[in-house]
mmCIF file with all atom_site columns, C-alpha atoms in Angstrom:
data_model
loop_
_atom_site.group_PDB
_atom_site.id
_atom_site.type_symbol
_atom_site.label_atom_id
_atom_site.label_alt_id
_atom_site.label_comp_id
_atom_site.label_asym_id
_atom_site.label_entity_id
_atom_site.label_seq_id
_atom_site.pdbx_PDB_ins_code
_atom_site.Cartn_x
_atom_site.Cartn_y
_atom_site.Cartn_z
_atom_site.occupancy
_atom_site.B_iso_or_equiv
_atom_site.pdbx_formal_charge
_atom_site.auth_seq_id
_atom_site.auth_comp_id
_atom_site.auth_asym_id
_atom_site.auth_atom_id
_atom_site.pdbx_PDB_model_num
ATOM 1   C CA . MET Q 1 1   ? -43.964 14.223  -9.458  1.00 0.00 ? 1   MET Q CA 1
ATOM 2   C CA . LYS Q 1 2   ? -42.165 13.857  -12.751 1.00 0.00 ? 2   LYS Q CA 1
ATOM 3   C CA . LYS Q 1 3   ? -40.050 17.004  -11.906 1.00 0.00 ? 3   LYS Q CA 1
ATOM 4   C CA . ILE Q 1 4   ? -38.992 15.353  -8.510  1.00 0.00 ? 4   ILE Q CA 1
ATOM 5   C CA . LEU Q 1 5   ? -38.091 12.137  -10.154 1.00 0.00 ? 5   LEU Q CA 1
ATOM 6   C CA . LEU Q 1 6   ? -35.983 13.902  -12.912 1.00 0.00 ? 6   LEU Q CA 1
ATOM 7   C CA . LEU Q 1 7   ? -34.298 15.899  -10.146 1.00 0.00 ? 7   LEU Q CA 1
ATOM 8   C CA . LEU Q 1 8   ? -33.344 12.890  -8.337  1.00 0.00 ? 8   LEU Q CA 1
ATOM 9   C CA . ILE Q 1 9   ? -31.819 11.325  -11.376 1.00 0.00 ? 9   ILE Q CA 1
ATOM 10  C CA . ILE Q 1 10  ? -29.802 14.258  -12.108 1.00 0.00 ? 10  ILE Q CA 1
ATOM 11  C CA . LEU Q 1 11  ? -28.604 14.578  -8.404  1.00 0.00 ? 11  LEU Q CA 1
ATOM 12  C CA . SER Q 1 12  ? -27.588 10.906  -8.624  1.00 0.00 ? 12  SER Q CA 1
ATOM 13  C CA . ALA Q 1 13  ? -25.717 11.281  -11.753 1.00 0.00 ? 13  ALA Q CA 1
ATOM 14  C CA . ALA Q 1 14  ? -23.963 14.290  -10.551 1.00 0.00 ? 14  ALA Q CA 1
ATOM 15  C CA . SER Q 1 15  ? -23.038 12.561  -7.346  1.00 0.00 ? 15  SER Q CA 1
ATOM 16  C CA . ALA Q 1 16  ? -21.550 9.462   -9.239  1.00 0.00 ? 16  ALA Q CA 1
ATOM 17  C CA . SER Q 1 17  ? -19.472 11.914  -11.437 1.00 0.00 ? 17  SER Q CA 1
ATOM 18  C CA . PHE Q 1 18  ? -18.012 13.660  -8.371  1.00 0.00 ? 18  PHE Q CA 1
ATOM 19  C CA . ALA Q 1 19  ? -17.113 10.125  -6.808  1.00 0.00 ? 19  ALA Q CA 1
ATOM 20  C CA . GLN Q 1 20  ? -15.397 9.110   -10.130 1.00 0.00 ? 20  GLN Q CA 1
ATOM 21  C CA . ILE Q 1 21  ? -13.524 12.718  -10.166 1.00 0.00 ? 21  ILE Q CA 1
ATOM 22  C CA . ASP Q 1 22  ? -12.252 11.944  -6.580  1.00 0.00 ? 22  ASP Q CA 1
ATOM 23  C CA . LEU Q 1 23  ? -11.084 8.369   -7.486  1.00 0.00 ? 23  LEU Q CA 1
ATOM 24  C CA . ASN Q 1 24  ? -9.191  9.776   -10.536 1.00 0.00 ? 24  ASN Q CA 1
ATOM 25  C CA . LYS Q 1 25  ? -7.643  12.497  -8.217  1.00 0.00 ? 25  LYS Q CA 1
ATOM 26  C CA . ALA Q 1 26  ? -6.464  9.580   -5.842  1.00 0.00 ? 26  ALA Q CA 1
ATOM 27  C CA . THR Q 1 27  ? -5.089  7.579   -8.644  1.00 0.00 ? 27  THR Q CA 1
ATOM 28  C CA . ALA Q 1 28  ? -3.435  10.491  -10.273 1.00 0.00 ? 28  ALA Q CA 1
ATOM 29  C CA . ALA Q 1 29  ? -1.860  11.453  -6.979  1.00 0.00 ? 29  ALA Q CA 1
ATOM 30  C CA . ALA Q 1 30  ? -0.180  8.035   -6.385  1.00 0.00 ? 30  ALA Q CA 1
ATOM 31  C CA . ALA Q 1 31  ? 0.970   7.624   -10.065 1.00 0.00 ? 31  ALA Q CA 1
ATOM 32  C CA . PRO Q 1 32  ? 3.540   10.448  -9.944  1.00 0.00 ? 32  PRO Q CA 1
ATOM 33  C CA . MET Q 1 33  ? 5.056   8.889   -6.843  1.00 0.00 ? 33  MET Q CA 1
ATOM 34  C CA . GLY Q 1 34  ? 5.803   5.776   -8.816  1.00 0.00 ? 34  GLY Q CA 1
ATOM 35  C CA . PHE Q 1 35  ? 3.032   3.813   -6.919  1.00 0.00 ? 35  PHE Q CA 1
ATOM 36  C CA . ASP Q 1 36  ? 1.919   0.986   -9.142  1.00 0.00 ? 36  ASP Q CA 1
ATOM 37  C CA . VAL Q 1 37  ? 0.954   -1.797  -6.617  1.00 0.00 ? 37  VAL Q CA 1
ATOM 38  C CA . ASN Q 1 38  ? 1.349   -4.720  -9.162  1.00 0.00 ? 38  ASN Q CA 1
ATOM 39  C CA . SER Q 1 39  ? 4.832   -3.721  -10.307 1.00 0.00 ? 39  SER Q CA 1
ATOM 40  C CA . LEU Q 1 40  ? 6.015   -2.690  -6.818  1.00 0.00 ? 40  LEU Q CA 1
ATOM 41  C CA . THR Q 1 41  ? 4.792   -6.129  -5.421  1.00 0.00 ? 41  THR Q CA 1
ATOM 42  C CA . LYS Q 1 42  ? 6.636   -7.820  -8.071  1.00 0.00 ? 42  LYS Q CA 1
ATOM 43  C CA . SER Q 1 43  ? 9.888   -5.805  -7.668  1.00 0.00 ? 43  SER Q CA 1
ATOM 44  C CA . ILE Q 1 44  ? 9.670   -6.223  -3.940  1.00 0.00 ? 44  ILE Q CA 1
ATOM 45  C CA . MET Q 1 45  ? 8.998   -10.022 -4.143  1.00 0.00 ? 45  MET Q CA 1
ATOM 46  C CA . GLY Q 1 46  ? 12.017  -10.213 -6.555  1.00 0.00 ? 46  GLY Q CA 1
ATOM 47  C CA . THR Q 1 47  ? 14.153  -8.845  -3.737  1.00 0.00 ? 47  THR Q CA 1
ATOM 48  C CA . LEU Q 1 48  ? 12.584  -10.724 -0.928  1.00 0.00 ? 48  LEU Q CA 1
ATOM 49  C CA . THR Q 1 49  ? 12.532  -14.172 -2.483  1.00 0.00 ? 49  THR Q CA 1
ATOM 50  C CA . GLY Q 1 50  ? 16.300  -14.272 -2.948  1.00 0.00 ? 50  GLY Q CA 1
ATOM 51  C CA . LYS Q 1 51  ? 17.379  -12.489 0.141   1.00 0.00 ? 51  LYS Q CA 1
ATOM 52  C CA . LEU Q 1 52  ? 15.066  -14.400 2.661   1.00 0.00 ? 52  LEU Q CA 1
ATOM 53  C CA . LYS Q 1 53  ? 15.232  -17.739 0.611   1.00 0.00 ? 53  LYS Q CA 1
ATOM 54  C CA . LEU Q 1 54  ? 11.489  -18.071 0.645   1.00 0.00 ? 54  LEU Q CA 1
ATOM 55  C CA . GLY Q 1 55  ? 9.782   -21.377 -0.170  1.00 0.00 ? 55  GLY Q CA 1
ATOM 56  C CA . GLU Q 1 56  ? 7.032   -21.871 -2.596  1.00 0.00 ? 56  GLU Q CA 1
ATOM 57  C CA . GLY Q 1 57  ? 4.264   -21.596 -0.062  1.00 0.00 ? 57  GLY Q CA 1
ATOM 58  C CA . GLN Q 1 58  ? 5.786   -18.599 1.601   1.00 0.00 ? 58  GLN Q CA 1
ATOM 59  C CA . THR Q 1 59  ? 6.157   -16.731 -1.630  1.00 0.00 ? 59  THR Q CA 1
ATOM 60  C CA . THR Q 1 60  ? 2.519   -17.020 -2.385  1.00 0.00 ? 60  THR Q CA 1
ATOM 61  C CA . GLN Q 1 61  ? 1.493   -15.929 1.160   1.00 0.00 ? 61  GLN Q CA 1
ATOM 62  C CA . VAL Q 1 62  ? 4.094   -12.967 1.300   1.00 0.00 ? 62  VAL Q CA 1
ATOM 63  C CA . THR Q 1 63  ? 2.966   -11.778 -2.312  1.00 0.00 ? 63  THR Q CA 1
ATOM 64  C CA . ASN Q 1 64  ? -0.687  -11.664 -1.088  1.00 0.00 ? 64  ASN Q CA 1
ATOM 65  C CA . LEU Q 1 65  ? 0.179   -9.947  2.107   1.00 0.00 ? 65  LEU Q CA 1
ATOM 66  C CA . LEU Q 1 66  ? 2.437   -7.312  0.260   1.00 0.00 ? 66  LEU Q CA 1
ATOM 67  C CA . SER Q 1 67  ? -0.275  -6.780  -2.439  1.00 0.00 ? 67  SER Q CA 1
ATOM 68  C CA . LYS Q 1 68  ? -2.922  -5.937  0.332   1.00 0.00 ? 68  LYS Q CA 1
ATOM 69  C CA . PHE Q 1 69  ? -0.530  -3.559  2.183   1.00 0.00 ? 69  PHE Q CA 1
ATOM 70  C CA . LEU Q 1 70  ? 0.514   -1.787  -0.903  1.00 0.00 ? 70  LEU Q CA 1
ATOM 71  C CA . THR Q 1 71  ? -3.114  -1.444  -2.107  1.00 0.00 ? 71  THR Q CA 1
ATOM 72  C CA . ASN Q 1 72  ? -4.250  -0.059  1.308   1.00 0.00 ? 72  ASN Q CA 1
ATOM 73  C CA . LYS Q 1 73  ? -1.048  2.226   1.322   1.00 0.00 ? 73  LYS Q CA 1
ATOM 74  C CA . SER Q 1 74  ? -1.950  3.682   -2.165  1.00 0.00 ? 74  SER Q CA 1
ATOM 75  C CA . GLY Q 1 75  ? -5.272  4.773   -0.680  1.00 0.00 ? 75  GLY Q CA 1
ATOM 76  C CA . PHE Q 1 76  ? -3.638  7.361   1.656   1.00 0.00 ? 76  PHE Q CA 1
ATOM 77  C CA . MET Q 1 77  ? -0.407  8.331   -0.257  1.00 0.00 ? 77  MET Q CA 1
ATOM 78  C CA . GLY Q 1 78  ? -1.684  11.734  -0.836  1.00 0.00 ? 78  GLY Q CA 1
ATOM 79  C CA . LEU Q 1 79  ? -1.499  12.401  2.862   1.00 0.00 ? 79  LEU Q CA 1
ATOM 80  C CA . MET Q 1 80  ? 2.246   12.038  2.909   1.00 0.00 ? 80  MET Q CA 1
ATOM 81  C CA . GLN Q 1 81  ? 2.597   15.710  1.825   1.00 0.00 ? 81  GLN Q CA 1
ATOM 82  C CA . SER Q 1 82  ? -0.791  17.329  2.891   1.00 0.00 ? 82  SER Q CA 1
ATOM 83  C CA . LYS Q 1 83  ? -1.081  15.718  6.289   1.00 0.00 ? 83  LYS Q CA 1
ATOM 84  C CA . PRO Q 1 84  ? 2.033   14.013  7.376   1.00 0.00 ? 84  PRO Q CA 1
ATOM 85  C CA . ALA Q 1 85  ? 0.898   13.091  10.828  1.00 0.00 ? 85  ALA Q CA 1
ATOM 86  C CA . GLU Q 1 86  ? -2.322  11.393  9.428   1.00 0.00 ? 86  GLU Q CA 1
ATOM 87  C CA . TYR Q 1 87  ? -0.115  9.746   6.953   1.00 0.00 ? 87  TYR Q CA 1
ATOM 88  C CA . LYS Q 1 88  ? 2.190   8.357   9.609   1.00 0.00 ? 88  LYS Q CA 1
ATOM 89  C CA . THR Q 1 89  ? -0.601  7.075   11.876  1.00 0.00 ? 89  THR Q CA 1
ATOM 90  C CA . LYS Q 1 90  ? -2.198  5.171   8.857   1.00 0.00 ? 90  LYS Q CA 1
ATOM 91  C CA . LEU Q 1 91  ? 1.225   3.872   7.790   1.00 0.00 ? 91  LEU Q CA 1
ATOM 92  C CA . GLU Q 1 92  ? 2.016   2.486   11.328  1.00 0.00 ? 92  GLU Q CA 1
ATOM 93  C CA . GLY Q 1 93  ? -1.409  0.758   11.438  1.00 0.00 ? 93  GLY Q CA 1
ATOM 94  C CA . GLU Q 1 94  ? -0.822  -0.883  8.118   1.00 0.00 ? 94  GLU Q CA 1
ATOM 95  C CA . GLN Q 1 95  ? 2.769   -1.882  8.928   1.00 0.00 ? 95  GLN Q CA 1
ATOM 96  C CA . LYS Q 1 96  ? 1.474   -3.414  12.190  1.00 0.00 ? 96  LYS Q CA 1
ATOM 97  C CA . SER Q 1 97  ? -0.612  -5.638  10.183  1.00 0.00 ? 97  SER Q CA 1
ATOM 98  C CA . LEU Q 1 98  ? 2.001   -6.457  7.471   1.00 0.00 ? 98  LEU Q CA 1
ATOM 99  C CA . PHE Q 1 99  ? 4.606   -7.304  9.972   1.00 0.00 ? 99  PHE Q CA 1
ATOM 100 C CA . SER Q 1 100 ? 2.432   -9.442  12.169  1.00 0.00 ? 100 SER Q CA 1
ATOM 101 C CA . GLY Q 1 101 ? 1.293   -11.275 9.031   1.00 0.00 ? 101 GLY Q CA 1
ATOM 102 C CA . LEU Q 1 102 ? 4.936   -11.816 8.011   1.00 0.00 ? 102 LEU Q CA 1
ATOM 103 C CA . LYS Q 1 103 ? 5.740   -13.064 11.443  1.00 0.00 ? 103 LYS Q CA 1
ATOM 104 C CA . GLY Q 1 104 ? 3.109   -15.831 11.006  1.00 0.00 ? 104 GLY Q CA 1
ATOM 105 C CA . ILE Q 1 105 ? 4.465   -16.788 7.392   1.00 0.00 ? 105 ILE Q CA 1
ATOM 106 C CA . LEU Q 1 106 ? 8.285   -16.431 7.944   1.00 0.00 ? 106 LEU Q CA 1
ATOM 107 C CA . LYS Q 1 107 ? 10.584  -18.303 10.097  1.00 0.00 ? 107 LYS Q CA 1
ATOM 108 C CA . PRO Q 1 108 ? 12.181  -16.036 12.896  1.00 0.00 ? 108 PRO Q CA 1
ATOM 109 C CA . GLU Q 1 109 ? 15.581  -15.801 11.234  1.00 0.00 ? 109 GLU Q CA 1
ATOM 110 C CA . GLN Q 1 110 ? 13.633  -14.907 7.860   1.00 0.00 ? 110 GLN Q CA 1
ATOM 111 C CA . PHE Q 1 111 ? 11.768  -12.172 9.712   1.00 0.00 ? 111 PHE Q CA 1
ATOM 112 C CA . THR Q 1 112 ? 15.086  -10.807 11.234  1.00 0.00 ? 112 THR Q CA 1
ATOM 113 C CA . GLN Q 1 113 ? 16.517  -10.695 7.835   1.00 0.00 ? 113 GLN Q CA 1
ATOM 114 C CA . PHE Q 1 114 ? 13.500  -8.852  6.559   1.00 0.00 ? 114 PHE Q CA 1
ATOM 115 C CA . MET Q 1 115 ? 13.844  -6.267  9.306   1.00 0.00 ? 115 MET Q CA 1
ATOM 116 C CA . ASN Q 1 116 ? 17.570  -5.762  8.505   1.00 0.00 ? 116 ASN Q CA 1
ATOM 117 C CA . LEU Q 1 117 ? 16.714  -4.948  4.909   1.00 0.00 ? 117 LEU Q CA 1
ATOM 118 C CA . LYS Q 1 118 ? 15.030  -1.689  6.045   1.00 0.00 ? 118 LYS Q CA 1
ATOM 119 C CA . PRO Q 1 119 ? 16.758  1.182   4.290   1.00 0.00 ? 119 PRO Q CA 1
ATOM 120 C CA . LYS Q 1 120 ? 18.282  3.791   6.599   1.00 0.00 ? 120 LYS Q CA 1
ATOM 121 C CA . THR Q 1 121 ? 16.187  6.663   5.012   1.00 0.00 ? 121 THR Q CA 1
ATOM 122 C CA . ASN Q 1 122 ? 13.313  6.836   2.473   1.00 0.00 ? 122 ASN Q CA 1
ATOM 123 C CA . ASP Q 1 123 ? 15.195  6.063   -0.638  1.00 0.00 ? 123 ASP Q CA 1
ATOM 124 C CA . THR Q 1 124 ? 13.071  6.378   -3.749  1.00 0.00 ? 124 THR Q CA 1
ATOM 125 C CA . THR Q 1 125 ? 15.330  4.044   -5.612  1.00 0.00 ? 125 THR Q CA 1
ATOM 126 C CA . ASN Q 1 126 ? 14.906  1.304   -3.061  1.00 0.00 ? 126 ASN Q CA 1
ATOM 127 C CA . ASN Q 1 127 ? 11.404  -0.331  -3.362  1.00 0.00 ? 127 ASN Q CA 1
ATOM 128 C CA . LEU Q 1 128 ? 11.644  -1.811  0.021   1.00 0.00 ? 128 LEU Q CA 1
ATOM 129 C CA . SER Q 1 129 ? 11.240  1.710   1.317   1.00 0.00 ? 129 SER Q CA 1
ATOM 130 C CA . GLN Q 1 130 ? 7.648   1.409   0.534   1.00 0.00 ? 130 GLN Q CA 1
ATOM 131 C CA . LEU Q 1 131 ? 7.320   -1.009  3.198   1.00 0.00 ? 131 LEU Q CA 1
ATOM 132 C CA . PHE Q 1 132 ? 8.899   1.186   5.969   1.00 0.00 ? 132 PHE Q CA 1
ATOM 133 C CA . TYR Q 1 133 ? 8.273   4.896   4.966   1.00 0.00 ? 133 TYR Q CA 1
#
């Protein structure tokens, strides 16, 4: 009985170690892509606040929505290179949530302005690209 208990403890510890390794791999994969959710959210909000003339209440709501979107996106960034079709499907689902959330927060003219800010290509120097590509 003691041997079985000891074996279960060892298996449990090994399982936890492998889960941590997978989490570290995901974090490491997103980091080289420059994907820091907090700094990206601040940078994007710096652009959107001025360009869309967001009010105080809007700023908080949009910040929360962007943070949620970017956090979710960071979970599947590794698929961009390994499984592009799966990445695109997941991104489109997250974008649908983001855009419908923004439509509820922004005035119609602000949302139109937001959509007009979409970069023509995935430009790594333009943080708004993270919302569209």
